C-alpha cells in the first residue's frame, strides 16, 4: 500500500530515477519544474515533504520562496535538499518549526575526484596549456619553460576531514603515494589514524608542512575566510591551494598571493561572490597557474543518480516512521534556543 502523504518537488530531483522511485511508494508526488511561487505556495499547503532539487535560477530567489513555503506549510515534516542548507532554505527556520532536514552523504567521491582534477590541472598547467595549444599559440619548443610539478610522494593537507576529506585522503594516499595531514577541530584522533592520516591541532602546522592544500570544510561562522593573507603566507612558495567550498578562502587575498608568487598556483571551483560577477576582468581568470571550474565539483552523472535514489529512499523511510540516514544535525548554538 502506498504511503498516504504528499511530496512536493521543486525543479525536479538530481535524476528522474528519484522521482520514479517516490511515485512507486508515495500516494501524491507533485513536481513543479520552475520557480512558480504562487503554485508552490498552493501545493505546499498539504505537503509533508518538500524536495529542493538543483536550481536553474539564482539561489537567493530559491531561498526566499522556500522560506515562505516553510512558513505556510503547516503539515510539513521534512525538507530534502542537495548542497548546503543555507544556500537553498532557512535551516534555522525549518528546525524551529519541528522539521528535519535531509541531505545525502554520497557526495564525497565525486567532489574528491574533482579536487584531484583541479590539483593536476594547476600543477601541470593542463587547462592553460591546452587552451594555448588549441589556439596555435604554443609550440613544442616551448615545453621546457612550462614543465609541471609532480605529485607522487608529496604531502597533502586537508582543511576539513568530513565525508569529502576522507574520500580525498584515500585517493591521495593510495593513488599518488602521498603523505596526508588533516586539520579539523571536530574530528577525533582515532578517526584519522584509522586511514593513515596525521591529524594536526593547528592550521598553521598543516599549511607550513604540505605541498598541496585542499579546502573542503563546512562553511560556518568559524570557517569563513579560514584561509586569508596570513594563512597563505604560511604556505610554501612551491605549494598549491585547491578550494571546493564557497566562503573558506578570501579570494582577494588569494589573488594577491598568486600575483606576488607567495604560492605556486591554485585550483578553484568556487568564488566570492559565487558565481563571479565579472569573470572577464577577474585576475584569477587570466593566470596560467590557476585551474578554474564553474562550481561543478558536485555535478556528476553517476553522482546525481546515486543522490536522487538515496534521497527518495530516505524520504520513504522517513514517511514510514523509520530513521533516515542523513539528517542534518542541529547546530550547537541552536540547541539552547530549542530546549
Tab-separated table of C-alpha atoms in Angstrom:
chain	number	residue	atom	x	y	z
A	1	UNK	CA	0.000	0.000	0.000
A	2	UNK	CA	1.290	3.444	-0.889
A	3	UNK	CA	2.138	5.982	1.797
A	4	UNK	CA	-0.786	8.392	2.158
A	5	UNK	CA	1.268	11.589	2.128
A	6	UNK	CA	2.295	14.255	-0.363
A	7	UNK	CA	5.812	15.053	-1.542
A	8	UNK	CA	6.361	18.371	-3.312
A	9	UNK	CA	9.429	18.576	-5.550
A	10	UNK	CA	10.903	21.878	-6.730
A	11	UNK	CA	12.681	21.806	-10.121
A	12	UNK	CA	12.858	18.004	-10.176
A	13	UNK	CA	15.385	15.796	-8.410
A	14	UNK	CA	19.038	15.332	-9.272
A	15	UNK	CA	17.949	12.470	-11.551
A	16	UNK	CA	14.488	11.401	-12.730
A	17	UNK	CA	15.040	7.957	-11.208
A	18	UNK	CA	14.417	9.522	-7.770
A	19	UNK	CA	11.013	10.883	-8.820
A	20	UNK	CA	10.014	7.491	-10.233
A	21	UNK	CA	11.038	5.754	-7.006
A	22	UNK	CA	8.894	8.126	-4.958
A	23	UNK	CA	5.877	7.623	-7.219
A	24	UNK	CA	6.123	3.881	-6.614
A	25	UNK	CA	5.735	4.310	-2.847
A	26	UNK	CA	4.038	7.666	-2.138
A	27	UNK	CA	0.418	8.420	-2.985
A	28	UNK	CA	0.904	12.014	-4.146
A	29	UNK	CA	4.092	13.293	-5.786
A	30	UNK	CA	3.955	16.749	-7.360
A	31	UNK	CA	6.789	18.231	-9.411
A	32	UNK	CA	6.878	21.988	-10.028
A	33	UNK	CA	9.659	22.435	-12.615
A	34	UNK	CA	10.013	26.220	-12.323
A	35	UNK	CA	10.192	28.787	-9.529
A	36	UNK	CA	6.452	29.431	-9.704
A	37	UNK	CA	5.889	30.967	-6.271
A	38	UNK	CA	2.092	31.005	-6.431
A	39	UNK	CA	1.882	27.344	-7.449
A	40	UNK	CA	4.479	26.237	-4.903
A	41	UNK	CA	2.693	28.024	-2.042
A	42	UNK	CA	-0.582	26.452	-3.114
A	43	UNK	CA	0.866	22.938	-3.374
A	44	UNK	CA	2.782	23.121	-0.084
A	45	UNK	CA	-0.425	23.591	1.920
A	46	UNK	CA	-0.969	19.833	2.277
A	47	UNK	CA	2.575	18.558	1.656
A	48	UNK	CA	4.523	16.542	4.206
A	49	UNK	CA	7.890	16.839	2.486
A	50	UNK	CA	9.456	19.390	0.158
A	51	UNK	CA	12.388	18.437	-2.058
A	52	UNK	CA	14.599	21.239	-3.356
A	53	UNK	CA	16.309	19.977	-6.495
A	54	UNK	CA	19.272	21.517	-8.333
A	55	UNK	CA	18.073	25.089	-9.021
A	56	UNK	CA	18.216	26.551	-12.532
A	57	UNK	CA	17.837	30.062	-11.081
A	58	UNK	CA	19.619	32.249	-8.524
A	59	UNK	CA	19.914	30.551	-5.152
A	60	UNK	CA	18.824	33.689	-3.307
A	61	UNK	CA	15.488	33.602	-5.142
A	62	UNK	CA	15.052	29.940	-4.242
A	63	UNK	CA	15.857	30.693	-0.600
A	64	UNK	CA	13.195	33.411	-0.481
A	65	UNK	CA	10.492	31.085	-1.829
A	66	UNK	CA	11.415	28.107	0.351
A	67	UNK	CA	11.267	30.399	3.389
A	68	UNK	CA	7.679	31.295	2.523
A	69	UNK	CA	6.874	27.633	1.927
A	70	UNK	CA	8.214	26.627	5.337
A	71	UNK	CA	6.271	29.451	6.992
A	72	UNK	CA	2.971	28.494	5.336
A	73	UNK	CA	3.262	24.698	5.022
A	74	UNK	CA	1.535	23.691	8.246
A	75	UNK	CA	1.790	19.954	7.512
A	76	UNK	CA	5.467	19.964	6.575
A	77	UNK	CA	7.573	17.377	8.378
A	78	UNK	CA	10.791	17.416	6.391
A	79	UNK	CA	12.789	19.218	3.733
A	80	UNK	CA	15.222	17.448	1.429
A	81	UNK	CA	17.969	19.228	-0.446
A	82	UNK	CA	21.158	18.890	-2.401
A	83	UNK	CA	24.055	21.055	-1.292
A	84	UNK	CA	24.460	23.192	1.819
A	85	UNK	CA	21.321	24.127	3.806
A	86	UNK	CA	21.988	27.852	3.942
A	87	UNK	CA	22.025	28.119	0.161
A	88	UNK	CA	18.509	26.965	-0.641
A	89	UNK	CA	16.479	27.093	2.551
A	90	UNK	CA	16.463	28.566	6.031
A	91	UNK	CA	17.732	25.681	8.139
A	92	UNK	CA	17.154	27.540	11.389
A	93	UNK	CA	13.539	28.301	10.476
A	94	UNK	CA	12.832	24.731	9.373
A	95	UNK	CA	14.287	23.310	12.567
A	96	UNK	CA	12.399	25.764	14.752
A	97	UNK	CA	9.157	24.547	13.186
A	98	UNK	CA	9.928	20.934	14.083
A	99	UNK	CA	11.050	19.874	10.615
A	100	UNK	CA	14.002	17.632	9.894
A	101	UNK	CA	16.313	18.495	7.003
A	102	UNK	CA	17.627	15.577	4.989
A	103	UNK	CA	20.569	15.562	2.623
A	104	UNK	CA	22.782	12.927	1.047
A	105	UNK	CA	26.112	11.654	2.298
A	106	UNK	CA	27.140	10.336	-1.109
A	107	UNK	CA	28.862	13.440	-2.480
A	108	UNK	CA	32.339	12.537	-1.212
A	109	UNK	CA	33.687	10.563	-4.192
A	110	UNK	CA	32.671	12.990	-6.935
A	111	UNK	CA	33.915	16.117	-5.104
A	112	UNK	CA	37.152	14.312	-4.207
A	113	UNK	CA	37.690	13.349	-7.850
A	114	UNK	CA	37.093	16.929	-8.958
A	115	UNK	CA	39.563	18.173	-6.360
A	116	UNK	CA	42.189	15.823	-7.772
A	117	UNK	CA	41.451	17.093	-11.282
A	118	UNK	CA	41.975	20.684	-10.145
A	119	UNK	CA	45.212	19.686	-8.432
A	120	UNK	CA	46.529	18.028	-11.596
A	121	UNK	CA	45.422	20.865	-13.857
A	122	UNK	CA	47.035	23.507	-11.666
A	123	UNK	CA	50.299	21.675	-11.009
A	124	UNK	CA	50.789	20.702	-14.647
A	125	UNK	CA	49.158	23.797	-16.229
A	126	UNK	CA	46.891	21.463	-18.206
A	127	UNK	CA	43.967	23.846	-18.602
A	128	UNK	CA	46.072	26.811	-19.688
A	129	UNK	CA	48.429	24.909	-21.976
A	130	UNK	CA	45.578	23.023	-23.619
A	131	UNK	CA	43.834	26.271	-24.498
A	132	UNK	CA	47.037	27.889	-25.764
A	133	UNK	CA	47.798	24.828	-27.895
A	134	UNK	CA	44.289	24.824	-29.387
A	135	UNK	CA	44.683	28.431	-30.421
A	136	UNK	CA	48.037	27.829	-32.060
A	137	UNK	CA	49.936	29.872	-29.500
A	138	UNK	CA	52.030	27.039	-28.048
A	139	UNK	CA	54.725	25.112	-29.891
A	140	UNK	CA	56.798	22.107	-28.860
A	141	UNK	CA	59.984	24.126	-28.497
A	142	UNK	CA	58.301	25.984	-25.592
A	143	UNK	CA	57.853	22.870	-23.454
A	144	UNK	CA	60.990	23.192	-21.323
A	145	UNK	CA	59.764	26.531	-19.971
A	146	UNK	CA	56.427	25.030	-18.932
A	147	UNK	CA	57.414	21.900	-17.038
A	148	UNK	CA	54.815	20.899	-14.458
A	149	UNK	CA	55.203	19.756	-10.870
A	150	UNK	CA	54.964	16.098	-9.902
A	151	UNK	CA	52.573	14.859	-7.248
A	152	UNK	CA	53.844	11.406	-6.352
A	153	UNK	CA	55.372	11.245	-2.895
A	154	UNK	CA	54.458	14.811	-1.967
A	155	UNK	CA	52.497	15.883	1.133
A	156	UNK	CA	48.855	16.952	1.064
A	157	UNK	CA	46.946	18.866	3.726
A	158	UNK	CA	43.186	18.710	4.181
A	159	UNK	CA	41.320	21.620	5.758
A	160	UNK	CA	38.236	19.715	6.867
A	161	UNK	CA	38.068	15.966	7.380
A	162	UNK	CA	34.446	15.045	6.826
A	163	UNK	CA	32.994	12.812	4.137
A	164	UNK	CA	34.779	14.555	1.259
A	165	UNK	CA	38.039	14.805	3.183
A	166	UNK	CA	38.078	11.088	3.940
A	167	UNK	CA	37.407	10.166	0.309
A	168	UNK	CA	40.097	12.572	-0.839
A	169	UNK	CA	42.615	11.266	1.696
A	170	UNK	CA	42.286	7.699	0.411
A	171	UNK	CA	42.764	8.776	-3.220
A	172	UNK	CA	45.788	10.911	-2.375
A	173	UNK	CA	47.372	8.274	-0.167
A	174	UNK	CA	46.882	5.232	-2.364
A	175	UNK	CA	46.629	6.863	-5.787
A	176	UNK	CA	49.548	9.271	-5.513
A	177	UNK	CA	51.551	7.762	-2.653
A	178	UNK	CA	51.176	10.997	-0.710
A	179	UNK	CA	51.536	11.635	2.983
A	180	UNK	CA	48.287	13.227	4.185
A	181	UNK	CA	47.766	15.681	7.055
A	182	UNK	CA	44.373	16.955	8.173
A	183	UNK	CA	43.128	19.842	10.276
A	184	UNK	CA	39.638	19.583	11.739
A	185	UNK	CA	38.907	20.520	15.383
A	186	UNK	CA	35.730	18.417	15.309
A	187	UNK	CA	37.428	15.123	14.424
A	188	UNK	CA	38.875	12.658	16.931
A	189	UNK	CA	42.463	11.439	16.537
A	190	UNK	CA	41.472	7.802	16.039
A	191	UNK	CA	39.222	8.734	13.088
A	192	UNK	CA	42.267	9.953	11.181
A	193	UNK	CA	44.546	7.159	12.408
A	194	UNK	CA	42.151	4.549	11.014
A	195	UNK	CA	43.015	5.528	7.441
A	196	UNK	CA	46.620	6.549	7.957
A	197	UNK	CA	46.103	10.317	8.097
A	198	UNK	CA	48.020	12.549	10.513
A	199	UNK	CA	45.684	14.902	12.375
A	200	UNK	CA	47.275	18.196	13.406
A	201	UNK	CA	45.909	20.540	16.064
A	202	UNK	CA	46.918	23.803	14.374
A	203	UNK	CA	46.105	25.046	10.905
A	204	UNK	CA	49.484	26.788	10.726
A	205	UNK	CA	51.252	23.457	11.224
A	206	UNK	CA	49.405	21.975	8.274
A	207	UNK	CA	49.945	24.946	5.982
A	208	UNK	CA	53.668	25.138	6.579
A	209	UNK	CA	54.313	21.457	6.024
A	210	UNK	CA	52.431	20.458	2.862
A	211	UNK	CA	52.741	20.800	-0.902
A	212	UNK	CA	49.019	20.819	-1.675
A	213	UNK	CA	46.269	22.332	0.499
A	214	UNK	CA	42.685	21.156	-0.073
A	215	UNK	CA	39.806	23.167	1.402
A	216	UNK	CA	36.514	21.303	1.787
A	217	UNK	CA	35.409	22.100	5.330
A	218	UNK	CA	31.788	23.007	6.003
A	219	UNK	CA	31.208	26.752	5.858
A	220	UNK	CA	30.314	28.190	9.269
A	221	UNK	CA	30.964	31.443	11.077
A	222	UNK	CA	34.120	29.795	12.379
A	223	UNK	CA	35.449	28.692	8.984
A	224	UNK	CA	34.529	31.705	6.824
A	225	UNK	CA	37.771	33.021	5.292
A	226	UNK	CA	39.740	30.467	7.268
A	227	UNK	CA	42.349	30.939	4.553
A	228	UNK	CA	43.393	34.590	4.268
A	229	UNK	CA	46.576	36.585	3.728
A	230	UNK	CA	48.153	35.372	6.964
A	231	UNK	CA	47.462	31.712	6.198
A	232	UNK	CA	48.611	31.933	2.580
A	233	UNK	CA	51.890	33.445	3.755
A	234	UNK	CA	52.426	30.374	5.947
A	235	UNK	CA	52.360	28.054	2.925
A	236	UNK	CA	55.422	27.032	0.943
A	237	UNK	CA	56.144	29.168	-2.116
A	238	UNK	CA	56.018	25.924	-4.119
A	239	UNK	CA	52.619	24.884	-2.721
A	240	UNK	CA	49.191	24.802	-4.391
A	241	UNK	CA	45.747	25.522	-2.975
A	242	UNK	CA	42.561	23.709	-4.082
A	243	UNK	CA	39.177	25.025	-2.944
A	244	UNK	CA	35.717	23.491	-3.484
A	245	UNK	CA	33.698	25.203	-0.733
A	246	UNK	CA	32.454	28.823	-1.070
A	247	UNK	CA	33.500	31.222	1.672
A	248	UNK	CA	36.508	29.349	3.051
A	249	UNK	CA	39.125	31.314	1.103
A	250	UNK	CA	39.473	35.095	0.955
A	251	UNK	CA	39.529	35.482	-2.834
A	252	UNK	CA	41.224	38.890	-2.790
A	253	UNK	CA	43.970	37.560	-0.533
A	254	UNK	CA	44.401	34.527	-2.795
A	255	UNK	CA	44.634	36.724	-5.895
A	256	UNK	CA	47.328	38.859	-4.296
A	257	UNK	CA	49.257	35.802	-3.092
A	258	UNK	CA	49.283	34.361	-6.614
A	259	UNK	CA	50.281	37.685	-8.178
A	260	UNK	CA	53.179	38.067	-5.734
A	261	UNK	CA	54.342	34.454	-6.063
A	262	UNK	CA	53.628	33.674	-2.416
A	263	UNK	CA	52.218	30.299	-3.525
A	264	UNK	CA	52.772	28.399	-6.768
A	265	UNK	CA	49.192	28.056	-8.004
A	266	UNK	CA	45.600	27.157	-7.272
A	267	UNK	CA	42.631	25.079	-8.389
A	268	UNK	CA	39.345	26.928	-7.829
A	269	UNK	CA	35.760	25.705	-8.184
A	270	UNK	CA	34.011	28.405	-6.109
A	271	UNK	CA	34.195	32.173	-5.958
A	272	UNK	CA	33.347	35.215	-3.847
A	273	UNK	CA	30.711	36.125	-4.809
A	274	UNK	CA	29.598	32.828	-6.307
A	275	UNK	CA	29.039	32.932	-9.242
A	276	UNK	CA	31.678	35.589	-10.010
A	277	UNK	CA	30.268	38.943	-11.097
A	278	UNK	CA	32.844	39.845	-13.743
A	279	UNK	CA	34.954	36.862	-14.866
A	280	UNK	CA	36.446	38.739	-17.829
A	281	UNK	CA	38.109	41.282	-15.542
A	282	UNK	CA	38.864	38.931	-12.657
A	283	UNK	CA	42.677	38.497	-12.462
A	284	UNK	CA	42.314	34.849	-11.409
A	285	UNK	CA	40.843	34.008	-14.801
A	286	UNK	CA	43.979	35.131	-16.656
A	287	UNK	CA	46.576	33.304	-14.569
A	288	UNK	CA	48.260	30.292	-16.223
A	289	UNK	CA	48.922	28.667	-12.840
A	290	UNK	CA	45.231	28.689	-11.834
A	291	UNK	CA	42.782	25.963	-12.866
A	292	UNK	CA	39.147	27.079	-12.850
A	293	UNK	CA	35.768	25.350	-12.986
A	294	UNK	CA	32.266	26.890	-12.580
A	295	UNK	CA	31.179	25.370	-9.233
A	296	UNK	CA	30.979	21.901	-10.804
A	297	UNK	CA	32.685	19.700	-8.194
A	298	UNK	CA	29.422	18.045	-7.158
A	299	UNK	CA	27.978	17.728	-10.659
A	300	UNK	CA	28.487	14.173	-11.905
A	301	UNK	CA	26.078	11.927	-13.828
A	302	UNK	CA	26.628	8.865	-11.652
A	303	UNK	CA	26.657	11.022	-8.550
A	304	UNK	CA	23.321	12.679	-9.337
A	305	UNK	CA	21.700	9.302	-9.945
A	306	UNK	CA	23.011	7.965	-6.620
A	307	UNK	CA	21.883	11.093	-4.782
A	308	UNK	CA	18.369	11.021	-6.270
A	309	UNK	CA	17.869	7.363	-5.354
A	310	UNK	CA	19.314	7.931	-1.889
A	311	UNK	CA	17.056	10.922	-1.235
A	312	UNK	CA	13.981	9.030	-2.418
A	313	UNK	CA	14.880	6.082	-0.195
A	314	UNK	CA	15.327	8.370	2.807
A	315	UNK	CA	12.004	10.134	2.190
A	316	UNK	CA	10.185	6.803	2.001
A	317	UNK	CA	11.882	5.591	5.182
A	318	UNK	CA	11.054	8.841	6.990
A	319	UNK	CA	7.382	8.747	5.983
A	320	UNK	CA	7.170	5.130	7.160
A	321	UNK	CA	8.425	6.191	10.590
A	322	UNK	CA	11.943	4.877	10.117
A	323	UNK	CA	15.149	6.778	10.747
A	324	UNK	CA	16.718	8.291	7.603
A	325	UNK	CA	20.485	8.053	7.183
A	326	UNK	CA	21.490	11.665	6.628
A	327	UNK	CA	19.656	14.095	8.890
A	328	UNK	CA	21.477	17.403	9.171
A	329	UNK	CA	22.330	17.974	12.849
A	330	UNK	CA	21.009	20.995	14.715
A	331	UNK	CA	23.887	23.486	15.222
A	332	UNK	CA	25.125	23.690	18.804
A	333	UNK	CA	24.157	27.358	19.086
A	334	UNK	CA	20.527	26.413	18.334
A	335	UNK	CA	20.149	23.687	20.921
A	336	UNK	CA	19.669	26.166	23.772
A	337	UNK	CA	17.095	28.098	21.772
A	338	UNK	CA	15.067	24.959	21.113
A	339	UNK	CA	15.281	23.491	24.619
